Short mmCIF file of N, CA and C in Angstrom, two decimals:
data_model
loop_
_atom_site.label_atom_id
_atom_site.label_comp_id
_atom_site.label_asym_id
_atom_site.label_seq_id
_atom_site.Cartn_x
_atom_site.Cartn_y
_atom_site.Cartn_z
N SER A 1 -2.48 20.77 8.38
CA SER A 1 -3.47 20.68 7.29
C SER A 1 -3.55 19.25 6.76
N LEU A 2 -4.68 18.90 6.20
CA LEU A 2 -4.88 17.55 5.67
C LEU A 2 -4.07 17.35 4.40
N LYS A 3 -3.35 16.25 4.33
CA LYS A 3 -2.60 15.89 3.13
C LYS A 3 -3.14 14.59 2.57
N SER A 4 -3.15 14.50 1.26
CA SER A 4 -3.55 13.27 0.59
C SER A 4 -2.34 12.34 0.53
N VAL A 5 -2.59 11.07 0.82
CA VAL A 5 -1.51 10.07 0.86
C VAL A 5 -2.04 8.77 0.26
N PHE A 6 -1.17 8.04 -0.43
CA PHE A 6 -1.51 6.69 -0.90
C PHE A 6 -0.60 5.69 -0.23
N LEU A 7 -1.22 4.61 0.27
CA LEU A 7 -0.49 3.54 0.95
C LEU A 7 -0.68 2.24 0.18
N GLY A 8 0.37 1.48 0.05
CA GLY A 8 0.28 0.12 -0.47
C GLY A 8 0.18 -0.84 0.70
N VAL A 9 -0.76 -1.78 0.60
CA VAL A 9 -0.96 -2.75 1.69
C VAL A 9 -0.88 -4.15 1.09
N GLY A 10 -0.08 -5.01 1.69
CA GLY A 10 0.07 -6.38 1.18
C GLY A 10 0.19 -7.38 2.30
N SER A 11 -0.23 -8.63 2.02
CA SER A 11 -0.13 -9.70 3.00
C SER A 11 0.06 -11.03 2.28
N ASN A 12 0.94 -11.89 2.79
CA ASN A 12 1.01 -13.23 2.21
C ASN A 12 1.16 -14.34 3.25
N LEU A 13 0.86 -14.02 4.50
CA LEU A 13 0.87 -15.06 5.54
C LEU A 13 -0.43 -14.99 6.33
N GLY A 14 -0.86 -16.13 6.84
CA GLY A 14 -2.05 -16.14 7.69
C GLY A 14 -3.30 -15.94 6.85
N VAL A 15 -4.34 -15.42 7.49
CA VAL A 15 -5.60 -15.17 6.79
C VAL A 15 -5.46 -13.80 6.14
N ARG A 16 -4.96 -13.80 4.91
CA ARG A 16 -4.49 -12.56 4.27
C ARG A 16 -5.58 -11.50 4.17
N ARG A 17 -6.79 -11.91 3.79
CA ARG A 17 -7.87 -10.96 3.60
C ARG A 17 -8.26 -10.30 4.92
N GLU A 18 -8.32 -11.10 5.97
CA GLU A 18 -8.64 -10.56 7.30
C GLU A 18 -7.55 -9.59 7.75
N THR A 19 -6.32 -9.90 7.40
CA THR A 19 -5.21 -9.03 7.81
C THR A 19 -5.28 -7.70 7.08
N LEU A 20 -5.60 -7.72 5.78
CA LEU A 20 -5.78 -6.47 5.04
C LEU A 20 -6.90 -5.65 5.67
N ARG A 21 -8.00 -6.32 6.00
CA ARG A 21 -9.14 -5.64 6.59
C ARG A 21 -8.76 -5.02 7.93
N ALA A 22 -8.02 -5.78 8.74
CA ALA A 22 -7.60 -5.28 10.06
C ALA A 22 -6.68 -4.06 9.91
N ALA A 23 -5.82 -4.07 8.91
CA ALA A 23 -4.91 -2.93 8.69
C ALA A 23 -5.71 -1.67 8.35
N VAL A 24 -6.71 -1.82 7.48
CA VAL A 24 -7.55 -0.66 7.11
C VAL A 24 -8.33 -0.18 8.33
N GLU A 25 -8.84 -1.12 9.14
CA GLU A 25 -9.59 -0.73 10.34
C GLU A 25 -8.69 0.03 11.31
N LYS A 26 -7.44 -0.40 11.45
CA LYS A 26 -6.52 0.30 12.36
C LYS A 26 -6.21 1.70 11.83
N LEU A 27 -6.13 1.87 10.52
CA LEU A 27 -5.98 3.22 9.97
C LEU A 27 -7.19 4.07 10.33
N ARG A 28 -8.39 3.47 10.19
CA ARG A 28 -9.64 4.20 10.51
C ARG A 28 -9.68 4.65 11.97
N GLU A 29 -9.06 3.86 12.86
CA GLU A 29 -9.09 4.16 14.29
C GLU A 29 -8.22 5.36 14.66
N ASP A 30 -7.29 5.73 13.77
CA ASP A 30 -6.38 6.84 14.06
C ASP A 30 -7.14 8.16 13.85
N PRO A 31 -7.25 8.99 14.90
CA PRO A 31 -8.02 10.23 14.76
C PRO A 31 -7.44 11.21 13.74
N ALA A 32 -6.18 11.07 13.40
CA ALA A 32 -5.53 11.97 12.44
C ALA A 32 -5.57 11.43 11.01
N VAL A 33 -6.33 10.34 10.80
CA VAL A 33 -6.41 9.70 9.48
C VAL A 33 -7.87 9.59 9.05
N ARG A 34 -8.15 9.95 7.81
CA ARG A 34 -9.45 9.68 7.19
C ARG A 34 -9.20 8.74 6.01
N VAL A 35 -9.83 7.59 6.04
CA VAL A 35 -9.66 6.62 4.95
C VAL A 35 -10.57 7.02 3.80
N GLY A 36 -10.00 7.08 2.60
CA GLY A 36 -10.76 7.42 1.41
C GLY A 36 -10.96 6.21 0.52
N ARG A 37 -10.59 6.35 -0.75
CA ARG A 37 -10.81 5.27 -1.71
C ARG A 37 -9.91 4.07 -1.43
N ILE A 38 -10.45 2.89 -1.67
CA ILE A 38 -9.70 1.65 -1.49
C ILE A 38 -9.84 0.85 -2.78
N SER A 39 -8.73 0.39 -3.31
CA SER A 39 -8.77 -0.37 -4.57
C SER A 39 -9.38 -1.75 -4.34
N SER A 40 -9.61 -2.45 -5.44
CA SER A 40 -9.91 -3.88 -5.35
C SER A 40 -8.72 -4.62 -4.75
N VAL A 41 -8.95 -5.87 -4.41
CA VAL A 41 -7.89 -6.72 -3.89
C VAL A 41 -7.29 -7.50 -5.07
N TYR A 42 -5.96 -7.54 -5.14
CA TYR A 42 -5.25 -8.21 -6.23
C TYR A 42 -4.33 -9.28 -5.67
N ALA A 43 -4.28 -10.42 -6.36
CA ALA A 43 -3.34 -11.48 -5.99
C ALA A 43 -2.11 -11.34 -6.88
N THR A 44 -0.94 -11.49 -6.29
CA THR A 44 0.31 -11.36 -7.04
C THR A 44 1.33 -12.37 -6.58
N LYS A 45 2.18 -12.76 -7.52
CA LYS A 45 3.28 -13.66 -7.21
C LYS A 45 4.33 -12.90 -6.40
N PRO A 46 5.00 -13.57 -5.47
CA PRO A 46 6.03 -12.89 -4.69
C PRO A 46 7.21 -12.47 -5.56
N VAL A 47 7.86 -11.38 -5.16
CA VAL A 47 9.04 -10.86 -5.86
C VAL A 47 10.26 -11.20 -5.02
N GLY A 48 11.35 -11.60 -5.66
CA GLY A 48 12.60 -11.82 -4.92
C GLY A 48 12.72 -13.24 -4.41
N VAL A 49 12.01 -13.56 -3.34
CA VAL A 49 12.08 -14.89 -2.74
C VAL A 49 10.85 -15.68 -3.22
N ALA A 50 11.07 -16.65 -4.10
CA ALA A 50 9.94 -17.30 -4.76
C ALA A 50 9.22 -18.33 -3.88
N GLU A 51 9.93 -18.95 -2.96
CA GLU A 51 9.32 -20.02 -2.17
C GLU A 51 8.48 -19.46 -1.04
N GLN A 52 7.39 -18.80 -1.38
CA GLN A 52 6.49 -18.25 -0.38
C GLN A 52 5.11 -18.10 -1.02
N PRO A 53 4.08 -17.95 -0.18
CA PRO A 53 2.73 -17.86 -0.73
C PRO A 53 2.52 -16.58 -1.56
N ASP A 54 1.48 -16.59 -2.40
CA ASP A 54 1.11 -15.39 -3.14
C ASP A 54 0.69 -14.28 -2.17
N PHE A 55 0.86 -13.07 -2.63
CA PHE A 55 0.42 -11.91 -1.87
C PHE A 55 -1.00 -11.51 -2.27
N LEU A 56 -1.71 -10.90 -1.33
CA LEU A 56 -2.88 -10.10 -1.67
C LEU A 56 -2.47 -8.65 -1.44
N ASN A 57 -2.78 -7.78 -2.41
CA ASN A 57 -2.39 -6.38 -2.35
C ASN A 57 -3.56 -5.47 -2.64
N LEU A 58 -3.49 -4.27 -2.07
CA LEU A 58 -4.41 -3.20 -2.44
C LEU A 58 -3.71 -1.87 -2.19
N VAL A 59 -4.32 -0.81 -2.72
CA VAL A 59 -3.84 0.55 -2.44
C VAL A 59 -4.99 1.31 -1.81
N VAL A 60 -4.68 2.07 -0.76
CA VAL A 60 -5.69 2.86 -0.05
C VAL A 60 -5.26 4.32 -0.04
N GLU A 61 -6.25 5.18 -0.27
CA GLU A 61 -6.01 6.62 -0.19
C GLU A 61 -6.45 7.09 1.18
N ILE A 62 -5.64 7.90 1.83
CA ILE A 62 -6.04 8.49 3.10
C ILE A 62 -5.80 10.00 3.03
N ALA A 63 -6.46 10.71 3.93
CA ALA A 63 -6.14 12.11 4.19
C ALA A 63 -5.68 12.15 5.64
N THR A 64 -4.56 12.86 5.89
CA THR A 64 -4.01 12.83 7.24
C THR A 64 -3.37 14.16 7.61
N THR A 65 -3.35 14.43 8.92
CA THR A 65 -2.59 15.57 9.43
C THR A 65 -1.23 15.12 9.96
N HIS A 66 -0.97 13.82 9.94
CA HIS A 66 0.36 13.34 10.34
C HIS A 66 1.41 13.83 9.35
N SER A 67 2.59 14.14 9.86
CA SER A 67 3.74 14.38 8.99
C SER A 67 4.13 13.05 8.35
N PRO A 68 4.95 13.08 7.27
CA PRO A 68 5.38 11.80 6.68
C PRO A 68 6.02 10.85 7.69
N LEU A 69 6.89 11.36 8.55
CA LEU A 69 7.57 10.47 9.50
C LEU A 69 6.62 9.98 10.60
N GLU A 70 5.68 10.83 11.01
CA GLU A 70 4.66 10.38 11.97
C GLU A 70 3.83 9.26 11.35
N LEU A 71 3.47 9.43 10.07
CA LEU A 71 2.68 8.41 9.38
C LEU A 71 3.46 7.11 9.25
N LEU A 72 4.75 7.22 8.95
CA LEU A 72 5.60 6.01 8.89
C LEU A 72 5.55 5.28 10.22
N ALA A 73 5.65 6.02 11.33
CA ALA A 73 5.58 5.40 12.66
C ALA A 73 4.24 4.71 12.88
N VAL A 74 3.16 5.35 12.42
CA VAL A 74 1.81 4.75 12.53
C VAL A 74 1.76 3.44 11.75
N THR A 75 2.26 3.44 10.50
CA THR A 75 2.20 2.21 9.69
C THR A 75 3.03 1.10 10.33
N GLN A 76 4.17 1.48 10.93
CA GLN A 76 5.01 0.46 11.56
C GLN A 76 4.35 -0.10 12.82
N ARG A 77 3.64 0.77 13.55
CA ARG A 77 2.89 0.28 14.73
C ARG A 77 1.79 -0.69 14.31
N ILE A 78 1.11 -0.37 13.21
CA ILE A 78 0.05 -1.26 12.72
C ILE A 78 0.65 -2.60 12.29
N GLU A 79 1.77 -2.54 11.56
CA GLU A 79 2.43 -3.79 11.15
C GLU A 79 2.78 -4.63 12.37
N HIS A 80 3.34 -3.98 13.38
CA HIS A 80 3.75 -4.68 14.61
C HIS A 80 2.53 -5.29 15.30
N ALA A 81 1.44 -4.51 15.41
CA ALA A 81 0.22 -4.97 16.08
C ALA A 81 -0.37 -6.18 15.36
N LEU A 82 -0.17 -6.24 14.04
CA LEU A 82 -0.74 -7.34 13.26
C LEU A 82 0.26 -8.47 13.04
N GLY A 83 1.35 -8.45 13.81
CA GLY A 83 2.25 -9.60 13.83
C GLY A 83 3.36 -9.59 12.80
N ARG A 84 3.67 -8.43 12.22
CA ARG A 84 4.77 -8.36 11.27
C ARG A 84 6.08 -8.56 12.00
N VAL A 85 6.88 -9.49 11.50
CA VAL A 85 8.23 -9.67 12.03
C VAL A 85 9.19 -9.43 10.88
N ARG A 86 10.06 -8.43 11.04
CA ARG A 86 10.98 -8.12 9.94
C ARG A 86 12.18 -9.06 10.04
N GLN A 87 12.18 -10.07 9.17
CA GLN A 87 13.31 -10.98 9.17
C GLN A 87 14.05 -10.81 7.85
N GLU A 88 13.67 -11.61 6.83
CA GLU A 88 14.43 -11.47 5.60
C GLU A 88 13.82 -10.42 4.69
N ARG A 89 14.68 -9.67 4.04
CA ARG A 89 14.22 -8.68 3.06
C ARG A 89 13.51 -9.43 1.95
N TRP A 90 12.39 -8.88 1.48
CA TRP A 90 11.56 -9.49 0.44
C TRP A 90 10.87 -10.77 0.90
N GLY A 91 11.02 -11.12 2.17
CA GLY A 91 10.46 -12.39 2.63
C GLY A 91 8.95 -12.31 2.87
N ALA A 92 8.39 -13.45 3.27
CA ALA A 92 6.96 -13.51 3.57
C ALA A 92 6.65 -12.60 4.75
N ARG A 93 5.47 -11.99 4.72
CA ARG A 93 5.08 -11.18 5.86
C ARG A 93 3.58 -11.19 6.03
N THR A 94 3.16 -11.10 7.32
CA THR A 94 1.73 -11.06 7.59
C THR A 94 1.14 -9.78 7.02
N ILE A 95 1.87 -8.66 7.13
CA ILE A 95 1.35 -7.39 6.64
C ILE A 95 2.50 -6.46 6.27
N ASP A 96 2.25 -5.68 5.24
CA ASP A 96 3.23 -4.72 4.77
C ASP A 96 2.45 -3.46 4.42
N LEU A 97 2.81 -2.34 5.04
CA LEU A 97 2.17 -1.05 4.75
C LEU A 97 3.26 -0.11 4.24
N ASP A 98 3.14 0.32 3.00
CA ASP A 98 4.14 1.21 2.42
C ASP A 98 3.53 2.57 2.10
N VAL A 99 4.21 3.62 2.52
CA VAL A 99 3.81 4.96 2.11
C VAL A 99 4.31 5.16 0.69
N LEU A 100 3.38 5.22 -0.27
CA LEU A 100 3.75 5.31 -1.69
C LEU A 100 3.97 6.75 -2.14
N TRP A 101 3.12 7.63 -1.65
CA TRP A 101 3.10 9.02 -2.13
C TRP A 101 2.46 9.87 -1.06
N TYR A 102 3.07 11.02 -0.79
CA TYR A 102 2.56 11.95 0.22
C TYR A 102 2.49 13.31 -0.43
N GLU A 103 1.30 13.88 -0.45
CA GLU A 103 1.06 15.13 -1.17
C GLU A 103 2.09 16.21 -0.83
N GLY A 104 2.70 16.76 -1.88
CA GLY A 104 3.61 17.89 -1.71
C GLY A 104 4.97 17.53 -1.14
N THR A 105 5.28 16.25 -1.04
CA THR A 105 6.53 15.86 -0.39
C THR A 105 7.40 14.99 -1.29
N ARG A 106 8.62 15.43 -1.47
CA ARG A 106 9.67 14.60 -2.08
C ARG A 106 10.74 14.45 -1.02
N SER A 107 11.21 13.24 -0.83
CA SER A 107 12.21 13.02 0.21
C SER A 107 13.17 11.93 -0.22
N GLU A 108 14.45 12.19 -0.06
CA GLU A 108 15.48 11.17 -0.33
C GLU A 108 15.98 10.59 0.99
N ASP A 109 15.26 10.88 2.06
CA ASP A 109 15.66 10.44 3.40
C ASP A 109 15.80 8.93 3.45
N ALA A 110 16.83 8.45 4.14
CA ALA A 110 17.07 7.00 4.24
C ALA A 110 15.92 6.32 4.98
N THR A 111 15.29 7.02 5.92
CA THR A 111 14.19 6.45 6.70
C THR A 111 12.93 6.33 5.86
N LEU A 112 12.68 7.34 5.02
CA LEU A 112 11.46 7.37 4.22
C LEU A 112 11.72 8.11 2.91
N THR A 113 11.79 7.38 1.81
CA THR A 113 11.98 7.98 0.50
C THR A 113 10.62 8.15 -0.16
N LEU A 114 10.33 9.38 -0.61
CA LEU A 114 9.03 9.68 -1.22
C LEU A 114 9.22 10.42 -2.54
N PRO A 115 8.43 10.08 -3.58
CA PRO A 115 7.55 8.90 -3.63
C PRO A 115 8.36 7.61 -3.43
N HIS A 116 7.66 6.53 -3.08
CA HIS A 116 8.30 5.24 -2.83
C HIS A 116 9.20 4.87 -4.01
N PRO A 117 10.47 4.58 -3.76
CA PRO A 117 11.43 4.42 -4.87
C PRO A 117 11.14 3.27 -5.83
N ARG A 118 10.45 2.23 -5.35
CA ARG A 118 10.21 1.08 -6.23
C ARG A 118 8.78 0.98 -6.73
N ALA A 119 7.92 1.90 -6.29
CA ALA A 119 6.51 1.85 -6.70
C ALA A 119 6.36 1.91 -8.22
N LYS A 120 7.23 2.68 -8.88
CA LYS A 120 7.09 2.88 -10.33
C LYS A 120 7.42 1.65 -11.15
N GLU A 121 8.04 0.64 -10.52
CA GLU A 121 8.40 -0.59 -11.25
C GLU A 121 7.49 -1.75 -10.92
N ARG A 122 6.60 -1.59 -9.96
CA ARG A 122 5.87 -2.73 -9.42
C ARG A 122 4.43 -2.77 -9.91
N SER A 123 4.13 -3.78 -10.70
CA SER A 123 2.76 -3.89 -11.20
C SER A 123 1.78 -4.12 -10.05
N PHE A 124 2.21 -4.79 -8.98
CA PHE A 124 1.29 -5.06 -7.86
C PHE A 124 0.95 -3.80 -7.07
N VAL A 125 1.72 -2.73 -7.27
CA VAL A 125 1.38 -1.43 -6.71
C VAL A 125 0.62 -0.60 -7.74
N LEU A 126 1.14 -0.55 -8.96
CA LEU A 126 0.59 0.33 -9.99
C LEU A 126 -0.81 -0.07 -10.44
N THR A 127 -1.08 -1.38 -10.53
CA THR A 127 -2.38 -1.83 -11.03
C THR A 127 -3.51 -1.40 -10.08
N PRO A 128 -3.42 -1.69 -8.77
CA PRO A 128 -4.48 -1.21 -7.88
C PRO A 128 -4.49 0.32 -7.75
N TRP A 129 -3.32 0.94 -7.80
CA TRP A 129 -3.22 2.40 -7.65
C TRP A 129 -3.92 3.09 -8.82
N ALA A 130 -3.70 2.57 -10.03
CA ALA A 130 -4.32 3.15 -11.22
C ALA A 130 -5.84 3.03 -11.18
N GLU A 131 -6.32 2.03 -10.45
CA GLU A 131 -7.77 1.84 -10.34
C GLU A 131 -8.43 3.00 -9.59
N ILE A 132 -7.74 3.52 -8.55
CA ILE A 132 -8.36 4.57 -7.72
C ILE A 132 -7.82 5.97 -7.99
N ALA A 133 -6.65 6.08 -8.61
CA ALA A 133 -6.06 7.41 -8.85
C ALA A 133 -5.32 7.45 -10.18
N PRO A 134 -6.03 7.16 -11.29
CA PRO A 134 -5.35 7.03 -12.58
C PRO A 134 -4.62 8.30 -13.03
N GLU A 135 -5.14 9.47 -12.63
CA GLU A 135 -4.57 10.73 -13.12
C GLU A 135 -3.50 11.31 -12.21
N LEU A 136 -3.26 10.67 -11.06
CA LEU A 136 -2.23 11.18 -10.15
C LEU A 136 -0.88 11.20 -10.88
N LYS A 137 -0.14 12.29 -10.72
CA LYS A 137 1.17 12.42 -11.37
C LYS A 137 2.26 11.83 -10.49
N LEU A 138 3.03 10.94 -11.07
CA LEU A 138 4.14 10.29 -10.38
C LEU A 138 5.38 10.60 -11.19
N ASP A 139 6.21 11.50 -10.68
CA ASP A 139 7.41 11.92 -11.43
C ASP A 139 7.07 12.30 -12.87
N GLY A 140 6.02 13.12 -13.02
CA GLY A 140 5.72 13.67 -14.34
C GLY A 140 4.83 12.84 -15.24
N GLU A 141 4.55 11.59 -14.87
CA GLU A 141 3.61 10.81 -15.69
C GLU A 141 2.50 10.29 -14.79
N THR A 142 1.34 10.02 -15.38
CA THR A 142 0.22 9.56 -14.56
C THR A 142 0.44 8.12 -14.11
N VAL A 143 -0.19 7.80 -13.01
CA VAL A 143 -0.12 6.42 -12.50
C VAL A 143 -0.66 5.45 -13.55
N SER A 144 -1.73 5.83 -14.24
CA SER A 144 -2.30 4.91 -15.24
C SER A 144 -1.34 4.69 -16.41
N ALA A 145 -0.65 5.76 -16.86
CA ALA A 145 0.32 5.61 -17.96
C ALA A 145 1.46 4.71 -17.53
N ARG A 146 1.93 4.91 -16.31
CA ARG A 146 3.03 4.11 -15.78
C ARG A 146 2.59 2.64 -15.63
N ALA A 147 1.36 2.43 -15.17
CA ALA A 147 0.84 1.08 -15.00
C ALA A 147 0.78 0.36 -16.36
N LYS A 148 0.37 1.09 -17.40
CA LYS A 148 0.33 0.49 -18.74
C LYS A 148 1.73 0.10 -19.22
N GLN A 149 2.71 0.96 -18.96
CA GLN A 149 4.09 0.66 -19.37
C GLN A 149 4.61 -0.59 -18.68
N VAL A 150 4.38 -0.66 -17.37
CA VAL A 150 4.91 -1.78 -16.59
C VAL A 150 4.12 -3.06 -16.88
N GLY A 151 2.81 -2.90 -17.15
CA GLY A 151 1.97 -4.07 -17.42
C GLY A 151 1.47 -4.70 -16.14
N ALA A 152 0.49 -5.56 -16.29
CA ALA A 152 -0.14 -6.18 -15.11
C ALA A 152 0.20 -7.66 -15.03
N GLY A 153 1.35 -8.05 -15.56
CA GLY A 153 1.74 -9.46 -15.56
C GLY A 153 1.73 -10.04 -14.16
N GLY A 154 0.97 -11.12 -14.00
CA GLY A 154 0.97 -11.82 -12.71
C GLY A 154 0.12 -11.15 -11.64
N VAL A 155 -0.55 -10.04 -11.99
CA VAL A 155 -1.40 -9.35 -11.02
C VAL A 155 -2.86 -9.60 -11.40
N VAL A 156 -3.58 -10.30 -10.54
CA VAL A 156 -4.94 -10.74 -10.87
C VAL A 156 -5.92 -10.13 -9.88
N ARG A 157 -6.94 -9.43 -10.40
CA ARG A 157 -7.95 -8.85 -9.52
C ARG A 157 -8.77 -9.98 -8.92
N VAL A 158 -8.86 -10.00 -7.60
CA VAL A 158 -9.58 -11.06 -6.90
C VAL A 158 -11.01 -10.64 -6.65
N SER A 159 -11.19 -9.44 -6.13
CA SER A 159 -12.54 -8.96 -5.84
C SER A 159 -12.53 -7.51 -5.42
N ALA A 160 -13.71 -6.91 -5.46
CA ALA A 160 -13.86 -5.53 -4.99
C ALA A 160 -13.67 -5.49 -3.49
N TRP A 161 -13.15 -4.39 -2.99
CA TRP A 161 -12.92 -4.26 -1.56
C TRP A 161 -14.23 -4.34 -0.78
N GLU A 162 -15.26 -3.58 -1.20
CA GLU A 162 -16.51 -3.51 -0.43
C GLU A 162 -17.14 -4.89 -0.25
N ARG A 163 -17.07 -5.69 -1.30
CA ARG A 163 -17.71 -7.01 -1.20
C ARG A 163 -16.98 -7.87 -0.19
N ASP A 164 -15.67 -7.70 -0.10
CA ASP A 164 -14.89 -8.49 0.85
C ASP A 164 -15.08 -8.05 2.28
N SER A 165 -15.24 -6.75 2.47
CA SER A 165 -15.04 -6.20 3.80
C SER A 165 -16.27 -6.34 4.68
N GLY A 166 -17.37 -6.80 4.08
CA GLY A 166 -18.59 -6.87 4.85
C GLY A 166 -19.17 -5.48 5.10
N ALA A 167 -18.58 -4.47 4.44
CA ALA A 167 -19.09 -3.10 4.59
C ALA A 167 -20.39 -2.97 3.79
N PRO A 168 -21.26 -2.05 4.19
CA PRO A 168 -22.53 -1.87 3.46
C PRO A 168 -22.28 -1.32 2.05
#
């Protein structure tokens, strides 16, 4: 059955906007994935390792028949196809696809923790997420309420997705 899922997408190396677009296109190419709402694009300062370029981030809603672990494999294949090299934790990356929330699923699994364990603290996830799914419940509170608590410090809306993507 189709499940609703939210993914966080970020890039801070190379042509970041093109990389975000390519990641969304690769999701669209998967027959088991339907791409839904896509947030605006936001620029954010890097977390952890400061000596790296700013990130561009967005959140995308999909509907999928993939299981959570199948979807994780899909996101990792997309990262690999777009040149992601996992070197330093928190380091610069061409693309990062995170499964933030998967309908009806809570998991403490080491491979995939759901909802994403750090999503609730990250303004660069919460700000775009609240734009497209403000009423979604995340551990008992809405994404929009959580986004207000965390604040949008350092997260700047760059542009609407449609205007960037060349989509009609």
